[in-house]
Short mmCIF file of C-alpha atoms in Angstrom, two decimals:
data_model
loop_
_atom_site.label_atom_id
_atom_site.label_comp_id
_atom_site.label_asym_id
_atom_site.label_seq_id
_atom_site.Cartn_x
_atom_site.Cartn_y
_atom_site.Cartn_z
CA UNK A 1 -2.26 -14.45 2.41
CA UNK A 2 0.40 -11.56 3.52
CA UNK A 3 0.98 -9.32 0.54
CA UNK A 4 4.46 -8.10 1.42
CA UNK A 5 5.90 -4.69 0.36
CA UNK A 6 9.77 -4.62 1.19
CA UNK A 7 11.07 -1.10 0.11
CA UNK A 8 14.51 -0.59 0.04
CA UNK A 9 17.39 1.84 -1.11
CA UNK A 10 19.02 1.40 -4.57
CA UNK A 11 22.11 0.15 -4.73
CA UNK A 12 21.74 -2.93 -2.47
CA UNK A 13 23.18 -6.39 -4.45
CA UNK A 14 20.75 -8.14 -7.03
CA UNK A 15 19.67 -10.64 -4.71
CA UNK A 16 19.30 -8.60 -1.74
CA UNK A 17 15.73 -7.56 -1.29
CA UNK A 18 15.07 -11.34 -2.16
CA UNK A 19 16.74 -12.55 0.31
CA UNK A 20 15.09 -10.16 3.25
CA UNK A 21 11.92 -10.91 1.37
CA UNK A 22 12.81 -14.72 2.30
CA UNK A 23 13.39 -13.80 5.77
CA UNK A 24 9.56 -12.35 6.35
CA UNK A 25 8.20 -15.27 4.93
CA UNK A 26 10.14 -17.69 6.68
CA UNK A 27 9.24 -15.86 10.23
CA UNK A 28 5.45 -15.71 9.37
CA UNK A 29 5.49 -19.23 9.08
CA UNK A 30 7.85 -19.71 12.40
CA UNK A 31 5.53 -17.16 14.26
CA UNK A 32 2.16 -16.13 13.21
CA UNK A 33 1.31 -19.36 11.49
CA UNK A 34 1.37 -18.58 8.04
CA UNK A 35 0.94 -21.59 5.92
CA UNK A 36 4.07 -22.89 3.90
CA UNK A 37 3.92 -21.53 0.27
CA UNK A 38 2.13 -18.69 1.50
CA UNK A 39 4.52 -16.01 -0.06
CA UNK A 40 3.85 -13.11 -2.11
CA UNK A 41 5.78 -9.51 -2.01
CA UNK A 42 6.62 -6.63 -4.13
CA UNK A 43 10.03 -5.58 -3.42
CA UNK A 44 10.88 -1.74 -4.55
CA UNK A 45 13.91 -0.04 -4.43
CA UNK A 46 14.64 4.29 -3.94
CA UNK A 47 16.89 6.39 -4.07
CA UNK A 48 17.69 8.10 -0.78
CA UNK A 49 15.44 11.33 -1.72
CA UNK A 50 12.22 9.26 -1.99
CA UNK A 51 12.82 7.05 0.88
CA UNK A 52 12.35 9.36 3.80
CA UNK A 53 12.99 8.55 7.56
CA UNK A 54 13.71 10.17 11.09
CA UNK A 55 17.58 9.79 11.84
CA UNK A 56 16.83 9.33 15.38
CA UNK A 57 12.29 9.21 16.24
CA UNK A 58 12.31 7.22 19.65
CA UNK A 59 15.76 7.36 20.45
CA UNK A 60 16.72 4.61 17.64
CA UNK A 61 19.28 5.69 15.01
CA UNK A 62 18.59 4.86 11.55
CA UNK A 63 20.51 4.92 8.28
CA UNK A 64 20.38 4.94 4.66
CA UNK A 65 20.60 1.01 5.17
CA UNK A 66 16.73 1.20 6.53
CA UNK A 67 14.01 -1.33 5.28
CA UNK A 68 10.38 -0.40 5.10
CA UNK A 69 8.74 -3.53 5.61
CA UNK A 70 4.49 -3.01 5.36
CA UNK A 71 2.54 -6.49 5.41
CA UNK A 72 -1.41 -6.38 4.50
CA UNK A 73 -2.53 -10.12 6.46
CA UNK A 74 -5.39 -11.20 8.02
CA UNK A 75 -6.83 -10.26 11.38
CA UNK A 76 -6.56 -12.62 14.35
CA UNK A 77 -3.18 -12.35 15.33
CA UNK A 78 -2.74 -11.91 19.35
CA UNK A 79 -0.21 -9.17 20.43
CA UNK A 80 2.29 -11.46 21.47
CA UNK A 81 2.45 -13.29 18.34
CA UNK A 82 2.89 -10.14 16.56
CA UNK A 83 5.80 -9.62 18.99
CA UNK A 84 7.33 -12.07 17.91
CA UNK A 85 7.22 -11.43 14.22
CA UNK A 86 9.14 -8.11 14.75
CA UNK A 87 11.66 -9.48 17.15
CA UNK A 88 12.60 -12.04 15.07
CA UNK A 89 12.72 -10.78 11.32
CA UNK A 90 14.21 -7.72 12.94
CA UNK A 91 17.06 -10.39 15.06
CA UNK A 92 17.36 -12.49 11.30
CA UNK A 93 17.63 -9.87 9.28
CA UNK A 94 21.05 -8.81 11.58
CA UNK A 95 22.07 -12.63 11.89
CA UNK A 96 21.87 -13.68 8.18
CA UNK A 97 22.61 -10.36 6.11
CA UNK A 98 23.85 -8.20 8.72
CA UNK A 99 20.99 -5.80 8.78
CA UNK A 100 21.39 -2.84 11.65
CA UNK A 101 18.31 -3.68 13.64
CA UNK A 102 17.34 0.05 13.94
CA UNK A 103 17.18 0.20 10.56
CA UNK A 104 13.95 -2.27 10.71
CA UNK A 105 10.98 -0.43 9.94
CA UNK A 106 7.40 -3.38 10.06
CA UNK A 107 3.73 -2.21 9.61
CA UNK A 108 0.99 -4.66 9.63
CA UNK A 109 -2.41 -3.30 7.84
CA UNK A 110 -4.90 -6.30 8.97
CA UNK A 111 -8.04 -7.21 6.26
CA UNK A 112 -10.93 -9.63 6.59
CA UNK A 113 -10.51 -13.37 5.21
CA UNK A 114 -12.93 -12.83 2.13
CA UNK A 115 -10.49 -9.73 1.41
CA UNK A 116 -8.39 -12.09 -0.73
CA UNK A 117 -8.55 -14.05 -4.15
CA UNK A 118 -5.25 -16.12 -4.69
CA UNK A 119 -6.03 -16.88 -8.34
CA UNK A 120 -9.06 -17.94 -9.93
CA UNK A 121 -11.27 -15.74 -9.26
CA UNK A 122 -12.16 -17.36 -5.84
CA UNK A 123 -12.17 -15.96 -2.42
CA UNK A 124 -10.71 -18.79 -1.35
CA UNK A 125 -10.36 -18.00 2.64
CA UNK A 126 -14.39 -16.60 2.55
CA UNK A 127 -16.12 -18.17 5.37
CA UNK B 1 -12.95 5.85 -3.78
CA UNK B 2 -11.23 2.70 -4.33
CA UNK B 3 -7.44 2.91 -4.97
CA UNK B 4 -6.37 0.48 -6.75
CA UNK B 5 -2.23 -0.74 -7.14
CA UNK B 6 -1.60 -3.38 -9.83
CA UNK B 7 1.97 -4.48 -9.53
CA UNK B 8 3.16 -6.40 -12.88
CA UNK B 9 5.91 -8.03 -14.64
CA UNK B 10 8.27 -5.84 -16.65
CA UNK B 11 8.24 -6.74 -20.45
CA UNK B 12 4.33 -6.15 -21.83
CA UNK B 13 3.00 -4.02 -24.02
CA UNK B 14 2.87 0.00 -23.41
CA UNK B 15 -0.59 -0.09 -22.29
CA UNK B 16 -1.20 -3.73 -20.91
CA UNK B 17 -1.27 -2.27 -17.25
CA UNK B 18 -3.94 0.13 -18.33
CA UNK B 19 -6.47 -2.11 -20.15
CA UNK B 20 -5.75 -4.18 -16.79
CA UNK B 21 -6.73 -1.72 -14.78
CA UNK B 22 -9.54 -0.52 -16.94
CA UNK B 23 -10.95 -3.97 -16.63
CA UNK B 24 -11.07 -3.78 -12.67
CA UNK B 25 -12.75 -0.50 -12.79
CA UNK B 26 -15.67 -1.20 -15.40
CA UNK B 27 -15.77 -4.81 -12.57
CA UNK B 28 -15.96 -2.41 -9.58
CA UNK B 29 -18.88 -0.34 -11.32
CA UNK B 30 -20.65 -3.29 -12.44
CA UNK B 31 -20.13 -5.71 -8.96
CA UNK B 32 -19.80 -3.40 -6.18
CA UNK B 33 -21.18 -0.56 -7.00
CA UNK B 34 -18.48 1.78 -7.19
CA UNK B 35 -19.61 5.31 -8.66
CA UNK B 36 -19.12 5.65 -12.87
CA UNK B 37 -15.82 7.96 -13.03
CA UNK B 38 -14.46 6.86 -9.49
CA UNK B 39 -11.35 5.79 -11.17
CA UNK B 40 -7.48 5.97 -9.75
CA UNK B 41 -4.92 3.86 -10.17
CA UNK B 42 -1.26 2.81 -9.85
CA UNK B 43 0.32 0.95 -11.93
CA UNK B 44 3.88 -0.50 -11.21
CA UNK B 45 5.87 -3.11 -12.96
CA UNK B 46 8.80 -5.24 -11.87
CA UNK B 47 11.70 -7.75 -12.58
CA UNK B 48 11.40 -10.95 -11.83
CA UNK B 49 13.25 -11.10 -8.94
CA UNK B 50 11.44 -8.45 -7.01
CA UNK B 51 7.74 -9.71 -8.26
CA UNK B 52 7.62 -12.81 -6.06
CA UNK B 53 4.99 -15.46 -6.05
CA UNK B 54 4.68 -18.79 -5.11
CA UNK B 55 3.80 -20.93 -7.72
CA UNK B 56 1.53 -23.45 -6.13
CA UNK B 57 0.46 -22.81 -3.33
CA UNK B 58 -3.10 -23.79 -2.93
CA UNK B 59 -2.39 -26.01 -5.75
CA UNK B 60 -3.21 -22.93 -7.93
CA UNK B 61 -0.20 -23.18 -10.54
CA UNK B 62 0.91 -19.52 -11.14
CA UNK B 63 3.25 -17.93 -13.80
CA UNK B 64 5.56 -15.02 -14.57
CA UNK B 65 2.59 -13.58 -16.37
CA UNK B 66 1.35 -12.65 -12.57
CA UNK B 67 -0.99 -9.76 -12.07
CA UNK B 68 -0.83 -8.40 -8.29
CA UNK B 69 -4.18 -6.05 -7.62
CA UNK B 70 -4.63 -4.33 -4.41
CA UNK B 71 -7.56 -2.56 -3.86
CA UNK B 72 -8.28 0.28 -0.86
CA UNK B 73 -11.90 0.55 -0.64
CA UNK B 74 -15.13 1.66 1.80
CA UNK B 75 -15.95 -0.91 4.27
CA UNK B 76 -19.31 -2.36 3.47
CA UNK B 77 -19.55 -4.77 0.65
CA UNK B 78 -20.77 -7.99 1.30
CA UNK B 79 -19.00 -11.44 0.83
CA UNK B 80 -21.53 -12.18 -2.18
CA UNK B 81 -20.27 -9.00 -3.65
CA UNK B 82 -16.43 -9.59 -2.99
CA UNK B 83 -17.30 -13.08 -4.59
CA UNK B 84 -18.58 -11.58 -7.40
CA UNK B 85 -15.80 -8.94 -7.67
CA UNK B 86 -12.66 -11.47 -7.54
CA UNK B 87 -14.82 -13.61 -10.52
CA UNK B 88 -15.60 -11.31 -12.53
CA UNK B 89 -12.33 -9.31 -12.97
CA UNK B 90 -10.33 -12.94 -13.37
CA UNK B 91 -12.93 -13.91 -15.94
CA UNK B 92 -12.38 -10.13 -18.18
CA UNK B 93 -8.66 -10.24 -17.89
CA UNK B 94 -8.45 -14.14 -19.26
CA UNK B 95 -11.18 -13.05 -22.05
CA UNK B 96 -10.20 -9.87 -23.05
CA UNK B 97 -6.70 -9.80 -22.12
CA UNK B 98 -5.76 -13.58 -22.16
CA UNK B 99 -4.23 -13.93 -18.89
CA UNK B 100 -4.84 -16.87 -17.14
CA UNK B 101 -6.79 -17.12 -14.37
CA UNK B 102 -4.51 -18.57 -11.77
CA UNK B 103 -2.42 -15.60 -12.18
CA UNK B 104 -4.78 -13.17 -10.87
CA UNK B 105 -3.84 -12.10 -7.27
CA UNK B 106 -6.59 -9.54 -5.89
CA UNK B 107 -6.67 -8.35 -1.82
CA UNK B 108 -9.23 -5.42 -0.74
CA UNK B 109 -8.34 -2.88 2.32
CA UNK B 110 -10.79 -1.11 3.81
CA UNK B 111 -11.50 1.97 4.85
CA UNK B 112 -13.87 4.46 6.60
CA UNK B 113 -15.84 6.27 4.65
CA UNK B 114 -14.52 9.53 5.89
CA UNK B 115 -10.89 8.37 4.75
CA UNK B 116 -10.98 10.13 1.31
CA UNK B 117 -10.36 13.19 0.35
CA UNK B 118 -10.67 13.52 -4.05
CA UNK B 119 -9.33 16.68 -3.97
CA UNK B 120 -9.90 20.57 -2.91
CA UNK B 121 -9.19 19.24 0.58
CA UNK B 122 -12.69 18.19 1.49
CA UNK B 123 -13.95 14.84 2.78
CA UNK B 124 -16.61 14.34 0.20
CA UNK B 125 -17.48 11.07 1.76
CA UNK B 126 -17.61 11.75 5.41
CA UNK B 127 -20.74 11.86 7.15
CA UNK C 1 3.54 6.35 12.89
CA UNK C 2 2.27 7.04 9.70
CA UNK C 3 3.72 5.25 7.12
CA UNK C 4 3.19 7.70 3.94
CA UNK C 5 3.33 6.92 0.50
CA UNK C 6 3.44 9.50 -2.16
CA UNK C 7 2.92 8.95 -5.86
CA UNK C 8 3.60 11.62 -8.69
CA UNK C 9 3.95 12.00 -12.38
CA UNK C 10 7.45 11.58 -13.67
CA UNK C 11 9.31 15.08 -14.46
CA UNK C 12 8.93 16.93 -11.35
CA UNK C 13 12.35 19.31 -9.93
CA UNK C 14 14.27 16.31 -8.26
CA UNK C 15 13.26 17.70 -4.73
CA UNK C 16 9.72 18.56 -5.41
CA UNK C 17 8.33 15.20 -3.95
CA UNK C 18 10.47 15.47 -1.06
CA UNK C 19 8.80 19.19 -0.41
CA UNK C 20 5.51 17.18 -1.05
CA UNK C 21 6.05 14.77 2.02
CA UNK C 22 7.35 17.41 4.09
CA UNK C 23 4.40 19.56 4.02
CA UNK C 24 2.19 16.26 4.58
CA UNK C 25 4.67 15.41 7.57
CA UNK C 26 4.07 18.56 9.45
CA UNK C 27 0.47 19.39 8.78
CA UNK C 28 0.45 15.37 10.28
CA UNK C 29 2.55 17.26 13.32
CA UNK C 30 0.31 20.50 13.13
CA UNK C 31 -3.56 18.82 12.92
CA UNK C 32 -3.54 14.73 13.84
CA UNK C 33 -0.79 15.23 16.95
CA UNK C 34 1.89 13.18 15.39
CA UNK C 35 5.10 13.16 17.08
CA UNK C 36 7.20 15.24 16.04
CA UNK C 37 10.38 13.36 13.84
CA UNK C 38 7.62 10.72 13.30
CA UNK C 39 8.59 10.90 9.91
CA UNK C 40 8.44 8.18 7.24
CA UNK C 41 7.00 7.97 3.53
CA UNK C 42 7.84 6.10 0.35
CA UNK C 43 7.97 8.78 -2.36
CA UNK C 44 7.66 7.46 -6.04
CA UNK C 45 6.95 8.84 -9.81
CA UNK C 46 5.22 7.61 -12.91
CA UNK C 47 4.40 8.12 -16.23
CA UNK C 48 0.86 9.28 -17.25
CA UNK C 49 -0.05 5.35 -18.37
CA UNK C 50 0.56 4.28 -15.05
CA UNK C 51 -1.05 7.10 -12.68
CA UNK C 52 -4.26 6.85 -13.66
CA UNK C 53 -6.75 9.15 -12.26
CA UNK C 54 -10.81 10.66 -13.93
CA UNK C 55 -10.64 14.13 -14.53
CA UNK C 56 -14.27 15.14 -13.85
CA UNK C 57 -15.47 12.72 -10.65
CA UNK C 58 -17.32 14.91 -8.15
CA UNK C 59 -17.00 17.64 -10.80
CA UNK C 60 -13.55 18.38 -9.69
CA UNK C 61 -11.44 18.76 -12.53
CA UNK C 62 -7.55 17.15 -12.09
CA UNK C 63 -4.41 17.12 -14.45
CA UNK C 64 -1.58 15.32 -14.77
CA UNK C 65 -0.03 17.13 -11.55
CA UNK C 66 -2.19 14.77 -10.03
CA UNK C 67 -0.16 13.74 -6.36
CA UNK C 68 -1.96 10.40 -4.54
CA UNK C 69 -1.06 10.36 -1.17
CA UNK C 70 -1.84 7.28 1.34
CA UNK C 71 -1.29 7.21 4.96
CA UNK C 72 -1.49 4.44 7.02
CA UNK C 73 -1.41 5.46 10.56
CA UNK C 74 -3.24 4.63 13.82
CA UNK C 75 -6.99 4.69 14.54
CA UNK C 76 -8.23 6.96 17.15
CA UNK C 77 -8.75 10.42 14.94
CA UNK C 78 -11.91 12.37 14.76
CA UNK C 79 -13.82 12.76 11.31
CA UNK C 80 -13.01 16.66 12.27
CA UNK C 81 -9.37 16.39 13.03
CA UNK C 82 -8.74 14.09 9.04
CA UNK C 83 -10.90 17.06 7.95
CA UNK C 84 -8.47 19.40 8.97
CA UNK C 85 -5.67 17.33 7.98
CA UNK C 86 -6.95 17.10 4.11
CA UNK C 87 -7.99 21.10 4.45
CA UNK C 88 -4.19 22.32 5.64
CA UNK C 89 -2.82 19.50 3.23
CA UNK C 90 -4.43 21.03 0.31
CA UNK C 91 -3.95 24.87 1.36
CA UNK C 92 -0.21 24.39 1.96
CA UNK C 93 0.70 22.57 -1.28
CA UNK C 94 -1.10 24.70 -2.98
CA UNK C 95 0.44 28.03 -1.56
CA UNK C 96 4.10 26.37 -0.73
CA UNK C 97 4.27 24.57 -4.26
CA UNK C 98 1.54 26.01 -6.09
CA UNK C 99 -0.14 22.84 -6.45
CA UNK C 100 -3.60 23.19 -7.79
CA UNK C 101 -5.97 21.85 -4.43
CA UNK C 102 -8.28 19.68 -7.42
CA UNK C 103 -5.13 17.81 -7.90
CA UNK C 104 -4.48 16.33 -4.21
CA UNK C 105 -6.17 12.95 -3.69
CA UNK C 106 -5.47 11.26 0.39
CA UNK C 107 -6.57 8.29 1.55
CA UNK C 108 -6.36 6.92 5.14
CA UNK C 109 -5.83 3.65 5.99
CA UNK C 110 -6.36 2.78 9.55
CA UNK C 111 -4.15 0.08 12.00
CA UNK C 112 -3.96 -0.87 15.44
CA UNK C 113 -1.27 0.55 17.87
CA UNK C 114 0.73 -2.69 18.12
CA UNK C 115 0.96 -3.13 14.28
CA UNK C 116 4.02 -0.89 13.95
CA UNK C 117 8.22 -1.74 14.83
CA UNK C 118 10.02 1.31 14.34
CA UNK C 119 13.87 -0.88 14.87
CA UNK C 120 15.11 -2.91 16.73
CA UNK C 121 12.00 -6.02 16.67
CA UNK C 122 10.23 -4.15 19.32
CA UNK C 123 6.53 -3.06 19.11
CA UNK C 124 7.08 0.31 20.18
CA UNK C 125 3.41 1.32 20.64
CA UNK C 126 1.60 -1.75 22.30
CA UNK C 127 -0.40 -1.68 24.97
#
C-alpha cells in the first residue's frame, strides 16, 4: 500500500537509492504494520539545482547529501507510530549507509483504503 | 482536475506513456465523471533499479512491464465509482495496449475542491 | 512545510526552474504564513510527450511553457488565503519571468501536522 517516492541527488552509487528504498520498507513493516511484500517506490535522482532545501530551517543543518522521502499510505496510523517511522528510518539510514540524519527529509500524504488497486483492476483494500 | 503521474519502465516505444495516459483520461471521463478536456499529466520513466515492485505480493504476479498511476483528484467519488475506475483502465491498457493486468498499479489522492488553480491564478473550482 | 514539486518542459535557461520555485517559496512566505527558510521542492523537466496538458479546458488557452506545480503542505488555510496564493503565484511569474498566467496550473494537497520529519527522525510539528 505505501507508494514511496525517494528523491535523491545524482551522483550517489548505482545501488544507493535502492538500498534507502529498502530501509523504508523494512521500517514500515517494523513500525506501522505494513504487510511483508508490501513495497513499491519510485526512486528519482537531481542535480543539486532542482533539488532545493533550507541549509539550516529549524536549527538542523542540511547538505547536498539530503533525501526527500514522501510516502502516500493509508490513514489510521496513531502519532506515536508515526514517530516511530521517522526515528527509525532516519537512525537506519545513519547506521547502515551512513546517512547524516539532518539530511532526512519524510512526508506522509494519508488516502482512503479503496484509494488503491494493486493490479487487476481491483480495489483490493475497499471495505 | 485530476493530476495524474504514470511512472514507467525505460525502454518502450516514443509514445507508449501517452496512449497510457490517454487511456486513463477517456476512463476518468467515462467512470467518474471527470469534465471532457480536464486532461494533465506526467509522465516519467525509469531503470529498473529505481522502478521497484514487489512481484507477488497479494499473490498478484507482477513484471518489469509495470505501469505506476497516481492520480490527485476531488474528494467525492464513491467506492462503486473507484471500483469502476481501477477496472476499467486495467481492462483498456491489456486490450488496447496489451499490458497485463497484474501490472497495473493505480492510487487516488484527494483533494478539496478549492485546491486547483488551471491557470490565470483563479480557483475555478472553489466554492 | 510544503513539500513543492515543480514540473517544466525540457529547454528552459538552466536556472529558470530554480527562479520558478523561488517565487512559489516566498509568495508561500508572503500569503499562506510559511516560515520563512521553510523551503523545499523537487524541480524536474520533460519533453512535450510526457507533460501532457489540454489547451482549451475552461477556455484558457496553455502552451508548451506549461509549469505544474504541486504543494503538499498542512491543512488549516482559508479558501481566501490559497486564493491569494494562486493570484500572487500567477502575477509574479508572469511579471518576474514573463510567464504567461494561462500557463500556471497548482494543486494543493493537504496533510496533517505530524506527517512531516524535517532531520533528524523527529516529528517536528506534532501536537
Amino acid at each position: 500500500m505505501p507508494l514511496v517516492r525517494i528523491s535523491l541527488m545524482k551522483g550517489k552509487p548505482a545501488d544507493f537509492g535502492k538500498q534507502v528504498g529498502n530501509i523504508v520498507y523494512r521500517t514500515m513493516v517494523d513500525k506501522i504494520n505494513v504487510p511483508a511484500k508490501d513495497n513499491f517506490q519510485i526512486i528519482t535522482e537531481h542535480d543539486p539545482a532542482r533539488l532545493i532545501y533550507d541549509s539550516e530551517y529549524l536549527d538542523i543543518r542540511r547538505t547536498d547529501e539530503m533525501i526527500f522521502i514522501q510516502i502516500t499510505l493509508n490513514e489510521g496510523w496513531t502519532v506515536e507510530m508515526k514517530k516511530a517511522l521517522y526515528k527509525t528510518v532516519a537512525e537506519r539510514l545513519h547506521q547502515e549507509l551512513g546517512v547524516r540524519m539532518e539530511d532526512v527529509l519524510i512526508n506522509l500524504v494519508e488516502v482512503r483504503k479503496e484509494n488503491w488497486s494493486f493490479g487487476n483492476g481491483i480495489a483490493q483494500y475497499a471495505p
